Coordinates of C-alpha atoms and ligand atoms in Angstrom, one line a residue:
X24 CA -18.1 2.4 -2.9
X25 CA -16.2 -0.8 -3.2
X26 CA -17.7 -2.8 -0.3
X27 CA -20.6 -5.1 -0.9
X28 CA -22.4 -5.2 2.3
X29 CA -23.3 -2.8 5.1
X30 CA -21.3 -5.0 7.5
X31 CA -18.3 -4.7 5.3
X32 CA -18.8 -1.0 5.0
X33 CA -19.0 -0.7 8.8
X34 CA -15.9 -2.8 9.1
X35 CA -13.7 -0.6 7.1
X36 CA -15.5 2.5 8.2
X37 CA -14.3 1.7 11.7
X38 CA -10.8 1.9 10.4
X39 CA -11.5 5.2 8.8
X40 CA -13.1 6.5 11.9
X41 CA -10.0 5.6 13.8
X42 CA -7.9 7.4 11.3
X43 CA -10.0 10.5 11.5
X44 CA -9.7 10.7 15.2
X45 CA -6.2 9.4 15.9
X46 CA -4.3 10.7 13.0
X47 CA -2.3 13.5 12.1
X48 CA -1.2 14.8 8.8
X49 CA 1.5 17.1 8.0
X50 CA 2.2 19.2 5.0
X51 CA 5.1 21.3 4.3
X52 CA 4.8 23.0 1.1
X53 CA 2.8 26.1 0.7
X54 CA 2.3 28.2 -2.2
X55 CA 1.5 28.2 -5.7
X56 CA 1.5 25.5 -8.3
X57 CA 3.1 25.8 -11.6
X58 CA 1.4 25.2 -14.8
X59 CA -2.0 25.5 -16.4
X60 CA -5.0 25.7 -14.3
X61 CA -8.4 24.2 -14.2
X62 CA -11.4 25.7 -12.4
X63 CA -11.7 24.3 -8.9
X64 CA -14.9 23.4 -7.0
X65 CA -14.6 26.7 -5.2
X66 CA -14.8 28.5 -8.5
X67 CA -11.2 29.6 -8.1
X68 CA -8.4 28.9 -10.5
X69 CA -6.4 26.1 -9.1
X70 CA -4.0 23.7 -10.8
X71 CA -5.9 20.5 -9.8
X72 CA -4.1 18.4 -12.4
X73 CA -3.4 15.3 -10.2
X74 CA -1.5 12.4 -11.6
X75 CA -1.1 9.1 -9.8
X76 CA 2.2 7.2 -10.3
X77 CA 2.0 3.7 -8.8
X78 CA 4.9 1.3 -8.4
X79 CA 3.7 -0.4 -11.5
X80 CA 0.6 -0.7 -13.7
X81 CA -1.3 -3.9 -13.9
X82 CA -1.4 -4.5 -10.2
X83 CA -5.0 -4.9 -8.9
X84 CA -4.0 -3.1 -5.7
X85 CA -3.0 0.1 -7.5
X86 CA -6.0 -0.3 -9.9
X87 CA -8.2 0.0 -6.8
X88 CA -6.2 2.7 -5.0
X89 CA -5.9 4.9 -8.0
X90 CA -9.6 4.5 -8.8
X91 CA -10.3 5.9 -5.3
X92 CA -8.0 8.7 -6.1
X93 CA -9.9 9.4 -9.3
X94 CA -13.2 9.5 -7.4
X95 CA -11.9 12.2 -5.1
X96 CA -10.4 14.3 -8.0
X97 CA -13.8 14.1 -9.7
X98 CA -15.5 15.4 -6.6
X99 CA -13.4 18.5 -6.5
X100 CA -13.5 18.9 -10.3
X101 CA -9.9 18.4 -11.0
X102 CA -8.1 16.5 -13.8
X103 CA -7.1 12.9 -12.9
X104 CA -4.5 10.9 -14.7
X105 CA -2.5 7.7 -14.0
X106 CA 0.8 6.9 -15.5
X107 CA 3.4 4.3 -14.5
X108 CA 5.9 1.6 -15.5
X109 CA 5.1 -1.9 -16.6
X110 CA 7.4 -3.3 -13.9
X111 CA 8.2 -1.9 -10.5
X112 CA 11.3 0.1 -11.3
X113 CA 12.5 3.3 -9.8
X114 CA 14.4 4.3 -13.0
X115 CA 11.2 4.1 -14.9
X116 CA 9.5 6.2 -12.3
X117 CA 12.1 8.9 -12.7
X118 CA 11.2 9.4 -16.4
X119 CA 7.6 9.7 -15.6
X120 CA 8.3 12.3 -12.8
X121 CA 10.4 14.3 -15.3
X122 CA 7.7 14.3 -17.9
X123 CA 5.0 15.3 -15.4
X124 CA 7.2 18.2 -14.2
X125 CA 7.5 19.4 -17.8
X126 CA 3.7 19.1 -18.1
X127 CA 3.3 21.3 -15.0
X128 CA 0.9 19.1 -13.2
X129 CA -0.4 20.4 -9.9
X130 CA 0.5 17.3 -7.9
X131 CA 2.1 13.9 -8.3
X132 CA 0.8 11.1 -6.1
X133 CA 3.5 8.5 -6.0
X134 CA 4.0 5.0 -4.5
X135 CA 7.8 4.9 -4.7
X136 CA 9.8 1.9 -5.9
X137 CA 12.9 3.2 -4.0
X138 CA 13.2 5.8 -1.2
X139 CA 16.1 7.7 -2.8
X140 CA 16.4 6.9 -6.5
X141 CA 13.5 9.1 -7.4
X142 CA 14.9 11.9 -5.1
X143 CA 16.5 14.3 -7.6
X144 CA 13.6 14.1 -10.0
X145 CA 11.2 14.9 -7.2
X146 CA 13.4 17.8 -6.0
X147 CA 13.2 19.3 -9.5
X148 CA 9.4 18.7 -9.6
X149 CA 9.0 20.5 -6.3
X150 CA 11.2 23.4 -7.4
X151 CA 8.9 23.7 -10.4
X152 CA 5.9 24.1 -8.0
X153 CA 4.6 20.5 -8.3
X154 CA 3.2 19.2 -5.0
X155 CA 4.5 15.7 -4.1
X156 CA 2.3 13.3 -2.2
X157 CA 3.6 9.9 -1.5
X158 CA 1.2 7.1 -0.6
X159 CA 1.6 3.4 0.1
X160 CA 5.4 3.4 -0.3
X161 CA 7.3 6.5 0.8
X162 CA 10.4 8.3 -0.2
X163 CA 12.9 9.9 2.2
X164 CA 10.8 12.7 3.8
X165 CA 12.8 15.5 2.2
X166 CA 11.6 14.6 -1.3
X167 CA 7.9 14.9 -0.7
X168 CA 5.4 17.2 0.9
X169 CA 3.3 14.6 2.7
X170 CA 3.1 10.8 3.0
X171 CA -0.3 9.1 3.2
X172 CA 0.3 6.0 5.2
X173 CA -2.2 3.1 5.0
X174 CA -1.6 2.1 8.6
X175 CA 1.3 2.3 11.0
X176 CA 4.3 0.2 10.0
X177 CA 4.2 -1.4 13.4
X178 CA 0.6 -2.3 13.1
X179 CA 1.1 -3.8 9.6
X180 CA 4.1 -5.8 10.8
X181 CA 2.3 -7.0 13.9
X182 CA -0.8 -8.2 12.2
X183 CA 1.2 -10.4 9.9
X184 CA 3.4 -11.8 12.6
X185 CA 0.3 -12.6 14.7
X186 CA -1.3 -14.3 11.8
X187 CA 1.6 -16.5 10.8
X188 CA 2.6 -17.5 14.3
X189 CA -0.9 -18.5 15.1
X190 CA -1.2 -20.5 11.9
X191 CA 1.9 -22.5 12.6
X192 CA 1.4 -23.0 16.3
X193 CA 4.1 -20.5 17.2
X194 CA 6.9 -22.9 16.3
X195 CA 8.9 -23.8 13.1
X196 CA 10.5 -22.3 10.0
X197 CA 9.0 -19.5 8.0
X198 CA 10.1 -17.4 5.0
X199 CA 9.1 -14.0 3.6
X200 CA 8.2 -13.5 -0.1
X201 CA 8.4 -9.7 -0.6
X202 CA 7.9 -7.3 -3.4
X203 CA 11.0 -5.6 -4.9
X204 CA 14.2 -5.4 -2.8
X205 CA 14.2 -1.6 -2.6
X206 CA 10.5 -1.1 -1.8
X207 CA 10.3 1.3 1.2
X208 CA 7.1 0.0 2.6
X209 CA 7.9 -3.7 2.5
X210 CA 11.4 -3.2 3.8
X211 CA 10.1 -1.2 6.8
X212 CA 7.5 -3.9 7.5
X213 CA 10.0 -6.7 7.2
X214 CA 12.4 -5.0 9.7
X215 CA 9.6 -4.7 12.2
X216 CA 8.5 -8.3 11.6
X217 CA 12.0 -9.5 12.4
X218 CA 12.0 -7.5 15.6
X219 CA 8.6 -8.9 16.6
X220 CA 9.7 -12.4 15.9
X221 CA 12.9 -12.1 17.8
X222 CA 11.2 -10.5 20.8
X223 CA 8.1 -12.6 21.1
X224 CA 8.4 -15.8 19.1
X225 CA 11.7 -17.6 20.1
X226 CA 10.6 -20.9 18.5
X227 CA 9.9 -19.4 15.1
X228 CA 12.9 -19.3 12.7
X229 CA 12.9 -16.9 9.7
X230 CA 14.9 -18.9 7.1
X231 CA 14.9 -16.4 4.2
X232 CA 13.6 -13.3 2.6
X233 CA 13.1 -13.5 -1.2
X234 CA 11.8 -11.0 -3.7
X235 CA 9.2 -11.6 -6.4
X236 CA 9.4 -7.9 -7.6
X237 CA 5.6 -7.6 -7.5
X238 CA 5.7 -9.7 -10.7
X239 CA 3.3 -12.6 -10.7
X240 CA 5.5 -15.2 -12.4
X241 CA 8.6 -14.2 -10.5
X242 CA 6.7 -14.5 -7.2
X243 CA 5.3 -17.9 -8.3
X244 CA 8.8 -19.2 -9.1
X245 CA 10.2 -17.8 -5.9
X246 CA 7.5 -19.7 -3.9
X247 CA 8.4 -22.9 -5.6
X248 CA 12.1 -22.3 -5.0
X249 CA 11.5 -21.6 -1.3
X250 CA 9.6 -24.9 -0.9
X251 CA 12.5 -26.8 -2.5
X252 CA 15.2 -25.2 -0.5
X253 CA 13.5 -25.4 2.9
X254 CA 11.8 -28.8 3.2
X255 CA 10.8 -28.0 6.8
X256 CA 9.1 -24.7 5.9
X257 CA 5.9 -24.3 7.8
X258 CA 4.8 -20.9 6.7
X259 CA 5.2 -18.1 4.2
X260 CA 4.5 -14.4 4.8
X261 CA 4.0 -12.3 1.7
X262 CA 3.6 -8.6 2.5
X263 CA 2.6 -7.8 -1.1
X264 CA -0.7 -8.4 -2.8
X265 CA 1.0 -9.7 -5.9
X266 CA 3.3 -12.1 -4.0
X267 CA 0.6 -13.6 -1.8
X268 CA -1.8 -14.2 -4.7
X269 CA 1.0 -15.9 -6.7
X270 CA 2.1 -18.0 -3.7
X271 CA -1.5 -19.0 -3.0
X272 CA -1.9 -20.1 -6.7
X273 CA 1.2 -22.2 -6.4
X274 CA 0.3 -23.8 -3.1
X275 CA -3.3 -24.5 -4.1
X276 CA -2.4 -27.1 -6.6
X277 CA 0.7 -28.5 -4.8
X278 CA 1.3 -31.1 -2.1
X279 CA 1.8 -28.3 0.3
X280 CA -1.8 -27.0 0.2
X281 CA -3.1 -26.8 3.8
X282 CA 0.3 -27.9 5.1
X283 CA 2.4 -24.9 4.5
X284 CA 0.6 -21.8 5.9
X285 CA 0.5 -18.6 3.8
X286 CA -0.5 -15.2 5.0
X287 CA 0.4 -11.5 4.5
X288 CA -1.2 -8.7 2.6
X289 CA -3.7 -9.4 -0.1
X290 CA -6.8 -8.1 -1.8
X291 CA -10.1 -10.0 -1.1
X292 CA -10.9 -10.4 -4.8
X293 CA -7.5 -12.0 -5.5
X294 CA -7.5 -14.2 -2.4
X295 CA -11.2 -15.3 -2.2
X296 CA -10.8 -18.6 -4.0
X297 CA -7.8 -19.6 -1.9
X298 CA -9.6 -18.8 1.3
X299 CA -12.6 -20.7 0.2
X300 CA -10.5 -23.8 -0.9
X301 CA -8.5 -23.9 2.3
X302 CA -5.1 -22.8 0.9
X303 CA -5.2 -19.7 3.1
X304 CA -6.8 -19.1 6.4
X305 CA -6.5 -15.4 7.0
X306 CA -4.6 -12.4 5.6
X307 CA -4.8 -8.6 6.1
X308 CA -5.0 -5.3 4.2
X309 CA -6.6 -1.9 4.4
X310 CA -9.0 -0.3 1.9
X311 CA -6.8 0.8 -1.0
X312 CA -9.6 2.9 -2.5
X313 CA -9.8 5.0 0.6
X314 CA -6.0 5.3 0.6
X315 CA -6.0 6.8 -3.0
X316 CA -9.1 8.9 -2.1
X317 CA -7.3 10.4 0.9
X318 CA -4.1 11.0 -1.1
X319 CA -6.1 13.0 -3.7
X320 CA -7.6 15.2 -1.0
X321 CA -4.2 15.8 0.6
X322 CA -2.9 16.9 -2.9
X323 CA -5.8 19.3 -3.1
X324 CA -5.1 20.7 0.3
X325 CA -1.4 21.3 -0.7
X326 CA -2.4 23.0 -3.9
X327 CA -5.0 25.1 -2.1
X328 CA -2.3 26.0 0.5
X329 CA -4.8 25.2 3.3
X330 CA -2.2 23.0 4.9
X331 CA 1.2 24.2 5.7
X332 CA 3.0 21.3 7.3
X333 CA 2.6 22.2 10.9
X334 CA 1.8 19.2 13.1
X335 CA -1.8 19.3 13.9
X336 CA -2.8 21.0 10.7
X337 CA -5.9 19.5 9.3
X338 CA -7.8 19.1 6.0
X339 CA -11.1 17.7 4.8
X340 CA -11.0 14.5 2.8
X341 CA -14.6 14.3 1.5
X342 CA -16.5 11.3 2.8
X343 CA -13.6 10.2 5.0
X344 CA -13.8 13.3 7.1
X345 CA -11.1 15.4 8.6
X346 CA -7.5 14.3 8.9
X347 CA -4.6 15.8 10.8
X348 CA -1.0 16.1 10.1
X349 CA 1.3 14.1 12.3
X350 CA 5.0 13.6 12.8
X351 CA 7.2 13.3 9.7
X352 CA 4.5 15.0 7.5
X353 CA 2.5 11.7 7.6
X354 CA -1.2 11.2 7.4
X355 CA -2.5 7.9 8.7
X356 CA -5.5 6.2 7.1
X357 CA -6.3 3.7 9.8
X358 CA -5.8 0.2 11.1
X359 CA -5.1 -2.9 9.0
X360 CA -8.1 -5.3 8.6
X361 CA -8.1 -9.1 8.7
X362 CA -9.9 -11.1 6.1
X363 CA -10.9 -14.7 6.6
X364 CA -13.7 -17.2 5.5
X365 CA -16.2 -15.5 7.8
X366 CA -16.0 -12.1 6.1
X367 CA -14.3 -12.3 2.7
X368 CA -17.6 -12.6 0.8
X369 CA -18.6 -9.2 1.9
X370 CA -15.7 -7.4 0.2
X371 CA -15.3 -6.5 -3.5
X372 CA -11.9 -5.1 -4.2
Ligands
RAM421 C1 1.5 -4.6 -3.5 C2 2.5 -3.4 -3.5 C3 2.0 -2.3 -2.6 C4 1.7 -2.9 -1.2 C5 0.7 -4.0 -1.3 C6 0.4 -4.6 0.1 O1 0.4 -4.3 -4.2 O2 3.7 -3.8 -3.2 O3 3.0 -1.4 -2.5 O4 1.3 -1.9 -0.3 O5 1.2 -5.0 -2.1

């Protein structure tokens, strides 16, 4: 369990409870898995070789989500592995997918660097019997069996727009520091943020969207460049844990500390110092460990054939309870959660 305190546990448990009741999962593929088998918890012979393929390695967010995935795989006595590129690149993910197909794993659990570039590799994997679960960042729906969504895209966009507009008094210039330009998840959130801003915040102007590629140094440099280019900037939204941490590090020792607001999606451990020193007031996220945990159980349900993709189908996800399949073969974890000075000490991820 990653949360320090019972209060923290309750906080994110609420989100999980919401997910269990309001959500819906969908699974398409049925049938057998290729490859070698390992004995399942049910004593049967199931291919529970489950490999996580994050956008990139070395990102604390994926370290946490994939650890959650490993916990679940251990519970049902499968074989967990994690592989991934050093930088967030779809081309590199294609090679990993091809290798995993050759190795006949039971399932690939993928956070995609691009919605389509990994498509033909995934199609081949599926044809070979490998179950495809996307989590965190989706592909086009036809390439995977199910997508495990951390929270609704609308909810993730709204919490960030609410935070930044409150922090800048609902007026002035802002910019977005995103992950890589093709990331499915950030691009969906940014489109919805733009809509929210246009509809509800006429005095807020979005100057620019720049990309730090989920690379710490690039994100740091892009923050510096934004502040040079837009001298009236009042706020930055970074919908990536890598970007927001790098931007906070930049701001914390600059003349802009406490003057240019920063919010977005971050992990409590990476953001704690910047909340405590006044660089950042509040930011949001979900529990990445629960996301990975849920993704592993969805992979198991696909391998078992207990879910077939019908809307309303359900599966058990260990300590998180029962989840249902919704539209677009998507399973929803829960609501985003806001972290600030009053609660950040209670979290450890
Ligand atoms: C980064 C990645 C990930 C995203 C989080 C919020 O770690 O871009 O895909 O979900 O930020």
